[in-house]
Amino acid sequence: MTSVQNWANPVAKDIVKMKWHIPDDEELRFAERLIEEFVYKEIHELQSPEKLDK
């Protein structure tokens, strides 16, 4: 079973071992570049709906 298939399976919380990932500076810069390149442009367009193509 793949990890995606396990998402919906119930699991007892006392046996789950969570391992969190804390991004390093390079990963944070990459995420910032993605947001700047894709998200800000879309937000700007949504703020000016009269300019959107129909």
XYZ file of C-alpha atoms in Angstrom:
54
model
C 0.000 0.000 0.000
C 1.379 3.436 -0.889
C 1.572 6.278 1.590
C -1.269 8.062 -0.232
C -3.537 5.077 0.351
C -2.702 5.195 4.067
C -3.996 8.748 4.490
C -7.577 7.701 5.144
C -6.834 4.732 7.377
C -7.551 5.245 11.078
C -4.544 4.803 13.351
C -4.282 4.865 17.127
C -2.638 8.163 18.060
C -0.452 6.544 20.725
C 1.376 4.412 18.123
C 1.936 7.100 15.503
C 5.443 8.500 15.399
C 5.382 11.923 13.754
C 8.548 13.204 12.165
C 8.340 16.861 11.199
C 10.506 18.403 8.515
C 11.884 21.861 9.202
C 12.929 23.440 5.894
C 16.421 24.835 5.566
C 17.211 28.258 4.081
C 17.527 26.919 0.533
C 14.100 25.248 0.712
C 12.546 28.424 2.102
C 14.060 30.518 -0.704
C 12.717 28.035 -3.264
C 9.219 28.253 -1.749
C 9.429 32.049 -1.781
C 10.402 32.003 -5.472
C 7.432 29.762 -6.283
C 5.065 32.073 -4.432
C 6.504 35.171 -6.097
C 6.365 33.592 -9.551
C 2.923 31.999 -9.408
C 0.803 33.124 -6.463
C 1.346 36.896 -6.435
C 0.518 37.179 -10.144
C -2.749 35.291 -9.694
C -3.737 37.317 -6.634
C -3.030 40.536 -8.523
C -5.225 39.375 -11.413
C -8.048 38.432 -9.046
C -7.886 41.901 -7.511
C -8.559 43.382 -10.980
C -11.367 41.179 -12.335
C -12.239 43.673 -15.081
C -8.933 42.780 -16.758
C -9.603 39.021 -16.794
C -10.420 37.271 -20.067
C -13.953 35.978 -20.326
